[in-house]
GROMACS .gro file of C-alpha atoms in nm:
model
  322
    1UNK     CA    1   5.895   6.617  -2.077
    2UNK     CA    2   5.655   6.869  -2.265
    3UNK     CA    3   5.790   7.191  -2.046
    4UNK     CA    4   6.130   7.153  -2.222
    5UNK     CA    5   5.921   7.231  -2.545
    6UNK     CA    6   5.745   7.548  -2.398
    7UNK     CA    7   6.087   7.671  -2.349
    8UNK     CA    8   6.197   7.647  -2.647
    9UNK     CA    9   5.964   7.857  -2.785
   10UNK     CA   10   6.123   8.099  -2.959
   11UNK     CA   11   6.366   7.887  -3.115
   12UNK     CA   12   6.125   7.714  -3.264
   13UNK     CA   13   5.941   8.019  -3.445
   14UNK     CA   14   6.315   8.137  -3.509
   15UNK     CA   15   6.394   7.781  -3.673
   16UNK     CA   16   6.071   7.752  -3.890
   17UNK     CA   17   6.118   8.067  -4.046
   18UNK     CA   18   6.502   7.995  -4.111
   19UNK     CA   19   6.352   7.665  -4.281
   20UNK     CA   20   6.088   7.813  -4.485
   21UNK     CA   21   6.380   8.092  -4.636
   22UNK     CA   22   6.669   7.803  -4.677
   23UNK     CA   23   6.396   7.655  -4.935
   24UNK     CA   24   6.400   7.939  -5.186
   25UNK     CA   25   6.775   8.034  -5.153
   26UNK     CA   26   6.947   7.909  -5.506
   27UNK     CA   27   7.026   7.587  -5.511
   28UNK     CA   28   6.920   7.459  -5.189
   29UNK     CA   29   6.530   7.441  -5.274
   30UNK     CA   30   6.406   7.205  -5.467
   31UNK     CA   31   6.106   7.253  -5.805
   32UNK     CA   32   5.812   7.011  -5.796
   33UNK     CA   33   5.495   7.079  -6.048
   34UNK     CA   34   5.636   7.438  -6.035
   35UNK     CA   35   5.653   7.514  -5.685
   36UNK     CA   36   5.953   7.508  -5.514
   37UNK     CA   37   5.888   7.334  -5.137
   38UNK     CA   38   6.155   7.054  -5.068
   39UNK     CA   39   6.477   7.149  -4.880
   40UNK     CA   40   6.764   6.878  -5.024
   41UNK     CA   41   6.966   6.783  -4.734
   42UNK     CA   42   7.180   6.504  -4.892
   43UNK     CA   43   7.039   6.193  -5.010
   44UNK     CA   44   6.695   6.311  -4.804
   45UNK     CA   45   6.446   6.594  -4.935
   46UNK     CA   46   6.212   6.755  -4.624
   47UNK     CA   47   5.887   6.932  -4.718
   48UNK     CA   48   5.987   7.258  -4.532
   49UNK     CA   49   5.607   7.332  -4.451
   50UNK     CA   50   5.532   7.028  -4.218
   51UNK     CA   51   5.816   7.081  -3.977
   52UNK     CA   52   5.746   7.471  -3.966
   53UNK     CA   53   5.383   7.404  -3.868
   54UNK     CA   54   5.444   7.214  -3.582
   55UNK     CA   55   5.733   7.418  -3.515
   56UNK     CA   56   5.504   7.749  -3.501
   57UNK     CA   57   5.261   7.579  -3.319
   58UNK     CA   58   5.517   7.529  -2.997
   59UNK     CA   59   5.592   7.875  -3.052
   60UNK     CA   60   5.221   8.008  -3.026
   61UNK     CA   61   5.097   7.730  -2.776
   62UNK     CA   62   5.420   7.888  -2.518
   63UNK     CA   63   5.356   8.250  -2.612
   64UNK     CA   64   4.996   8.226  -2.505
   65UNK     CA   65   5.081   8.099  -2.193
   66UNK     CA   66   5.395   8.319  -2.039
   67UNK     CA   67   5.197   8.636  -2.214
   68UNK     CA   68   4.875   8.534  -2.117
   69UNK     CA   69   4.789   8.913  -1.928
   70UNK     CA   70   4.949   9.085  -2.284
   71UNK     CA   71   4.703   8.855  -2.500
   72UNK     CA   72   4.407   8.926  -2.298
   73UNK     CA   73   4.454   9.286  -2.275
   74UNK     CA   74   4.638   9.441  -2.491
   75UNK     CA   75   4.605   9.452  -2.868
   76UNK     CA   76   4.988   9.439  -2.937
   77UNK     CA   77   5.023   9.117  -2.716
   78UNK     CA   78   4.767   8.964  -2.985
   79UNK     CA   79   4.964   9.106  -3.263
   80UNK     CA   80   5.322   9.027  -3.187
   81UNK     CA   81   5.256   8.654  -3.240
   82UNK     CA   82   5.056   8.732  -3.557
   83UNK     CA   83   5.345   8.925  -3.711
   84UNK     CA   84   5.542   8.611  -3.630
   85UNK     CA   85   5.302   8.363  -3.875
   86UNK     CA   86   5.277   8.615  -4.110
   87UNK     CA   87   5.622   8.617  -4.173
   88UNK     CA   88   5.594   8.213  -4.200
   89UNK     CA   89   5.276   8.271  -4.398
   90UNK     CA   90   5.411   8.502  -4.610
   91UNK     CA   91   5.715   8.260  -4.726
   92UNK     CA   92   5.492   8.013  -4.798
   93UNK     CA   93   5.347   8.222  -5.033
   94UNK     CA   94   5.628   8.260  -5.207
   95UNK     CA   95   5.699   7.919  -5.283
   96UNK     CA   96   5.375   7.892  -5.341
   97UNK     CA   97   5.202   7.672  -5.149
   98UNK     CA   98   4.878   7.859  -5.043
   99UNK     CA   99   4.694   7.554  -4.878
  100UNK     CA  100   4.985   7.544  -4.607
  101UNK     CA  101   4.970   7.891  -4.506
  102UNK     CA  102   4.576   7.879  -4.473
  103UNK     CA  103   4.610   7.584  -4.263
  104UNK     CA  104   4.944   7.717  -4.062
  105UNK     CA  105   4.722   8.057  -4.005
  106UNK     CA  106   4.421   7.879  -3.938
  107UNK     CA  107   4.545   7.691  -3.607
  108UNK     CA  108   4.770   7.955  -3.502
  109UNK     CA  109   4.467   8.213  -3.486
  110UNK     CA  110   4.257   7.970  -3.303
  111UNK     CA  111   4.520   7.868  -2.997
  112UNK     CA  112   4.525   8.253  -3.013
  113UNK     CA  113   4.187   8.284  -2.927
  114UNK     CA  114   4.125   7.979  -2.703
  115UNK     CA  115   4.397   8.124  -2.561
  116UNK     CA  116   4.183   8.462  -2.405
  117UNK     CA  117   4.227   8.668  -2.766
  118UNK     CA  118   3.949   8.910  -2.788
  119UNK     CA  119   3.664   8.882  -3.047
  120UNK     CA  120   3.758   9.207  -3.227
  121UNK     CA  121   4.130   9.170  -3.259
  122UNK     CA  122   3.995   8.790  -3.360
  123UNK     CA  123   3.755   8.855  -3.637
  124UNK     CA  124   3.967   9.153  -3.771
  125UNK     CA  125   4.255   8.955  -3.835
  126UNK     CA  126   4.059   8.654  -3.978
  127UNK     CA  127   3.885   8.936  -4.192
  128UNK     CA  128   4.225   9.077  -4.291
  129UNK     CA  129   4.361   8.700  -4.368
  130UNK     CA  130   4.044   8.617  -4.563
  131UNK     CA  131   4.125   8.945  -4.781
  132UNK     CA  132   4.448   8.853  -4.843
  133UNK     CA  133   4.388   8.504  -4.934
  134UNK     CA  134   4.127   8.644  -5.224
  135UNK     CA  135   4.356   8.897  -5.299
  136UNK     CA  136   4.666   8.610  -5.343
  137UNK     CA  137   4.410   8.382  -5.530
  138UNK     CA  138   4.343   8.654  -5.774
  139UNK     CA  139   4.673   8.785  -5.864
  140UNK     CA  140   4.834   8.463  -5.953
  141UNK     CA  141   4.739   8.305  -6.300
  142UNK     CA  142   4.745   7.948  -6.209
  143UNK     CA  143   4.523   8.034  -5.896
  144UNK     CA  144   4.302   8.167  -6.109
  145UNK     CA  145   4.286   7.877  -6.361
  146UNK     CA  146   4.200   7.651  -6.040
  147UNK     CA  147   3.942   7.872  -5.931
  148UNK     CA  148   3.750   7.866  -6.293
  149UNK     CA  149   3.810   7.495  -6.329
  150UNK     CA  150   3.688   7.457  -5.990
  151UNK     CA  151   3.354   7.638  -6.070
  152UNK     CA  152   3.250   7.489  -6.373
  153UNK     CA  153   3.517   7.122  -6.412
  154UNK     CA  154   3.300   6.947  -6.683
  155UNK     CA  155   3.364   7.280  -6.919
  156UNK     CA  156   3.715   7.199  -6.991
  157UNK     CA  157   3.762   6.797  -6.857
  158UNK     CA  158   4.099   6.780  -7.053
  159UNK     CA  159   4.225   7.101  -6.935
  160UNK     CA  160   4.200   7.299  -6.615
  161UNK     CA  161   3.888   7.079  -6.518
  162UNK     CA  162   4.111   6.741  -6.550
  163UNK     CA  163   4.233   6.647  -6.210
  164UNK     CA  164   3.853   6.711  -6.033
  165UNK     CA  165   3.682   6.557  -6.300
  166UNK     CA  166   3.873   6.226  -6.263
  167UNK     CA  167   3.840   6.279  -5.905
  168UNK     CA  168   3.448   6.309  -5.894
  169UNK     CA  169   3.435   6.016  -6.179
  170UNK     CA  170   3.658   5.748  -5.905
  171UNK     CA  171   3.437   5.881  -5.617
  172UNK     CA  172   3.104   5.839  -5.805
  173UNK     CA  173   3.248   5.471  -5.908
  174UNK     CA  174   3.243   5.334  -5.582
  175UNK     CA  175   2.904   5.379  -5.500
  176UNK     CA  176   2.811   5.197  -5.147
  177UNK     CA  177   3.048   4.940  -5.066
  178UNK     CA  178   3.327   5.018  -5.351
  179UNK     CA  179   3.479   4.810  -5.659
  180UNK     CA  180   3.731   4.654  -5.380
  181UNK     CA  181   4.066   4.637  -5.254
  182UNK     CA  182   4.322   4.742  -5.495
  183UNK     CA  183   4.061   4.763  -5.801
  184UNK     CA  184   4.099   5.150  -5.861
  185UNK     CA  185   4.087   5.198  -6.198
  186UNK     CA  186   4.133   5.590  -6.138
  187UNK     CA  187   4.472   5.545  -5.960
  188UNK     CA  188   4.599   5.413  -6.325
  189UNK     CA  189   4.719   5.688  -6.437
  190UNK     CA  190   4.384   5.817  -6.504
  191UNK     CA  191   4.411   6.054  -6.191
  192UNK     CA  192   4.693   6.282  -6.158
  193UNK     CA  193   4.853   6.256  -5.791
  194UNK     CA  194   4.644   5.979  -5.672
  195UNK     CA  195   4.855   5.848  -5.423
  196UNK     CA  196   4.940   6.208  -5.254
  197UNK     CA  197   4.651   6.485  -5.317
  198UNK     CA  198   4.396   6.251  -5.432
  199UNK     CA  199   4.447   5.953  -5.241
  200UNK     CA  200   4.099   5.981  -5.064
  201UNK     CA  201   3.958   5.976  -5.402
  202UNK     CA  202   4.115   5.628  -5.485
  203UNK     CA  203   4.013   5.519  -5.118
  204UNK     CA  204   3.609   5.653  -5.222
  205UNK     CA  205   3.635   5.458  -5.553
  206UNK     CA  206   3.791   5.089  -5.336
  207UNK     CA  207   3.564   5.135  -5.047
  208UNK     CA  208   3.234   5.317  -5.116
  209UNK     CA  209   3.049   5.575  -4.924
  210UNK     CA  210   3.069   5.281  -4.644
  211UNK     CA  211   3.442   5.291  -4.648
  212UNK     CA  212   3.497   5.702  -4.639
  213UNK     CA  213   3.246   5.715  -4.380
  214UNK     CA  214   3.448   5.510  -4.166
  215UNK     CA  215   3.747   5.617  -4.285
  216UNK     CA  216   3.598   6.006  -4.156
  217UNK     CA  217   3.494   5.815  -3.815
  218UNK     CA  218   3.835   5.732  -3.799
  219UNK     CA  219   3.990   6.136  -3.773
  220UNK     CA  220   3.658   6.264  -3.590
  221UNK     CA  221   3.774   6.005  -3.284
  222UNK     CA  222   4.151   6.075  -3.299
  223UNK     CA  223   4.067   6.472  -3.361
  224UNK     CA  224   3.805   6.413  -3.033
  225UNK     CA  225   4.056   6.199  -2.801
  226UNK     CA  226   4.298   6.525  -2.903
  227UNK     CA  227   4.063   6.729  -2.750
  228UNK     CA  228   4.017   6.576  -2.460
  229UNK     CA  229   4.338   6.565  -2.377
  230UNK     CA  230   4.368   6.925  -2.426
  231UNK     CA  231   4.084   6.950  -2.210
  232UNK     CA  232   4.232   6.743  -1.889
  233UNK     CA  233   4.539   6.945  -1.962
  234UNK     CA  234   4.374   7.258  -1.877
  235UNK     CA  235   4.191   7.142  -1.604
  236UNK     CA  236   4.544   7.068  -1.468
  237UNK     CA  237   4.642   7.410  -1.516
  238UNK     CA  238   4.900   7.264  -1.745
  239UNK     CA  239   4.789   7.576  -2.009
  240UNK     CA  240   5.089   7.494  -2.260
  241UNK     CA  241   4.987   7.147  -2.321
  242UNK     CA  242   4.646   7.225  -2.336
  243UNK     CA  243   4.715   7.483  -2.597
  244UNK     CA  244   4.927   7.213  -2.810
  245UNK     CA  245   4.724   6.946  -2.825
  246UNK     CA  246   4.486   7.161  -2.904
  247UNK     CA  247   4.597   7.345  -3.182
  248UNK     CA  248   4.721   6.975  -3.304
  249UNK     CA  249   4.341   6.887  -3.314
  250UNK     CA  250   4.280   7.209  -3.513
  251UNK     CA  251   4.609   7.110  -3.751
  252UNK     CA  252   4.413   6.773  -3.805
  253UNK     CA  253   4.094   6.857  -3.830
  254UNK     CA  254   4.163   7.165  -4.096
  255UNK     CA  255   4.357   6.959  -4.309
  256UNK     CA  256   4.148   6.647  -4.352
  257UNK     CA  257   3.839   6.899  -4.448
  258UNK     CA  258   4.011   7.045  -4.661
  259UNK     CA  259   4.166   6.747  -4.844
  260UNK     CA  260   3.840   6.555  -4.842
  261UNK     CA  261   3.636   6.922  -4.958
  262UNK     CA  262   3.931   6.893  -5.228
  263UNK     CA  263   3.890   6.583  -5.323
  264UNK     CA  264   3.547   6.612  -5.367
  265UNK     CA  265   3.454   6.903  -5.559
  266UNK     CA  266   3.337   7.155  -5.254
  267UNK     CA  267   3.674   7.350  -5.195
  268UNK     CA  268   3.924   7.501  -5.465
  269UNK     CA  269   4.221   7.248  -5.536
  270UNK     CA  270   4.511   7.270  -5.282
  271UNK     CA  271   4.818   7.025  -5.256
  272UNK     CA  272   4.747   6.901  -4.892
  273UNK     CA  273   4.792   6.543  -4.813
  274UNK     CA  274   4.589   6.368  -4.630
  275UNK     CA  275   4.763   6.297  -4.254
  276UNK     CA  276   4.894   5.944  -4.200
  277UNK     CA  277   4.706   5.789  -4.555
  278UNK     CA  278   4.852   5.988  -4.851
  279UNK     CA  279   5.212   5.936  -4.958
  280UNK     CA  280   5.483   6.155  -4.828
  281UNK     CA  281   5.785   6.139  -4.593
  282UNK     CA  282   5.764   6.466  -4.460
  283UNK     CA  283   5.407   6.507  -4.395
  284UNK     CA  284   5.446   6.132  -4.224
  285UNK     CA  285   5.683   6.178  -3.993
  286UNK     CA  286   5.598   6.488  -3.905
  287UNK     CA  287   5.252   6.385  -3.795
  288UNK     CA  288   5.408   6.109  -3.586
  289UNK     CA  289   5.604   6.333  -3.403
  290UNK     CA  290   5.312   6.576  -3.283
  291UNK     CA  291   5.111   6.265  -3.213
  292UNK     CA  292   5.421   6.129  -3.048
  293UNK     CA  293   5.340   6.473  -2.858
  294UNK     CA  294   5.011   6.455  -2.767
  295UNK     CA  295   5.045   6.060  -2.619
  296UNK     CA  296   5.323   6.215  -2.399
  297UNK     CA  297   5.110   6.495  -2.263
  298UNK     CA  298   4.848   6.232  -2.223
  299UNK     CA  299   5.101   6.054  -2.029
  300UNK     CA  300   5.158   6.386  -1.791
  301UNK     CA  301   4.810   6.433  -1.770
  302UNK     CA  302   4.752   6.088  -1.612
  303UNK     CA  303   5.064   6.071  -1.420
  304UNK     CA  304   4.996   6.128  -1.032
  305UNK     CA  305   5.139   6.487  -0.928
  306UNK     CA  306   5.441   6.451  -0.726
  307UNK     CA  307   5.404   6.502  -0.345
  308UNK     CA  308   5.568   6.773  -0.171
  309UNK     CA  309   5.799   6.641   0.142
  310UNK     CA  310   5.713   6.821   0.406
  311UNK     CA  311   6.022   6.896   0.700
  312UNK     CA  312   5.932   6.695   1.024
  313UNK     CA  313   5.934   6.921   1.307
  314UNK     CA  314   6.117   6.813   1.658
  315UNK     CA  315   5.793   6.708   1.769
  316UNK     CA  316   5.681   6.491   1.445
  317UNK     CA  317   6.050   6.329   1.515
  318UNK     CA  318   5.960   6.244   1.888
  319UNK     CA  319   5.620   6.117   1.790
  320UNK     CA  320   5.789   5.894   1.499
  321UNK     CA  321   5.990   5.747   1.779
  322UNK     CA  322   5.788   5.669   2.048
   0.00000   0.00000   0.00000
């Protein structure tokens, strides 16, 4: 049942962040392309991020909802949570993996204000966030290399400009319907990470415009069914699960823009997969389990409310027997 997840709450937010430090302890954390983001636990290595998402997302969803009043009224029962994905935000920095926290922050901040946040404390701490993230993009050398090869890719197509170039090149060569299944010539080692990062690239080049199209049809409906079940939820006064299936749609939503944006030459390069198509165990399994999540609230939502026996009086007793 989804109520044993709203109260576990805090344990989640408690467990995410305990996660997201194991990864940069000595030893335990594992380097890939510089960052350090995979947790080793034996023969298995877990992308810390994806678990602590969904993780801080329980935690959020069942905060707004037993400190509803505090949210609504009072600026420290908006900020309390905040502090909480900072923290998470913050570690991600320091692995880095910038993409995650923007998306992580991103749905947190709007459960928070579906949730009965008001518009100041709201826009402030986006605001303070979108600061930060400028500030963070700035300071960091190879941030800053992204950001100049994103602006201007053709002046340096064998250097910072490589990866966007190829992608814009396998997108461009697909044209309307695509070279066909399996025909990528961009995926051969042409485009770096083409099966993770870049996958929708390889999928542009195979199918066309027609095929990413539907391919974009595809999320809308699954991001819009997410919705709706958020929306029954809360006309069920079931506020937790409304919350949680809603900030899943948000998870969804924000990372398939921004992969696609990446992929296609409108956002600054970030290493966000695309859910349920690019390669990767963590980000796989982890989307399973919040859709497992949303199909079970579904479930709740259509389930008939159980009815309340009510005690037969002496007389309903009589009547029953005559």
């Amino acid at each position: 049942p989804s109520e044993h997840w709203r109260q576990l709450g805090p344990m989640t937010a408690l467990l995410a962040l305990v996660l997201l430090a194991l990864v940069l302890v000595p030893g335990m954390g594992r380097e890939v392309n510089g960052s350090v983001r995979w947790l080793r636990l034996g023969g298995f290595s877990l992308q810390v991020a994806e678990p602590a998402r969904l993780l801080m997302l329980i935690y959020v969803a069942g905060y707004a909802t037993r400190h509803a009043d505090d949210l609504q009224q009072r600026a420290w029962g908006f900020f309390k949570p905040m502090l909480v994905v900072g923290a998470a935000a913050g570690l991600l920095l320091l692995q880095p993996d910038f993409g995650s926290a923007v998306v992580l922050t991103t749905i947190c901040l709007a459960v928070l204000f579906v949730a009965g946040a008001r518009l100041l404390w709201f826009f402030g701490v986006s605001l303070l966030v979108g600061g930060l993230a400028i500030v963070a993009a700035l300071a960091s050398p190879y941030r800053l290399a992204r950001i100049t090869g994103f602006m201007d890719p053709w002046s340096d197509p064998y250097g910072s400009g490589f990866q966007l170039t190829q992608s814009l090149i396998a997108i461009g060569s697909g044209e309307l319907t695509g070279v066909g299944l399996g025909s990528s010539m961009q995926k051969l080692f042409y485009l770096p990470e083409a099966h993770t990062d870049f996958v929708f690239a390889v999928l542009a080049e195979e199918f066309g415009l027609l095929g990413s199209l539907a391919l974009v049809a595809l999320f809308a409906a699954l991001i819009w069914r997410a919705l709706l079940v958020a929306k029954q939820a809360a006309l069920l006064q079931r506020m937790f699960q409304a919350y949680l299936c809603f900030g899943f749609a948000v998870w969804l939503g924000a990372q398939v823009f921004i992969n696609i944006g990446v992929n296609m030459g409108i956002l600054l390069t970030k290493g966000l997969t695309l859910p349920l198509v690019s390669y990767g165990r963590s980000s796989l399994i982890i989307t399973l389990i919040a859709l497992g999540l949303l199909l079970r609230i579904d479930y709740e939502n259509r389930k008939p409310a159980p009815r309340k026996r009510r005690k037969a009086t002496g007389r309903g007793r009589k009547g029953a027997r005559a």
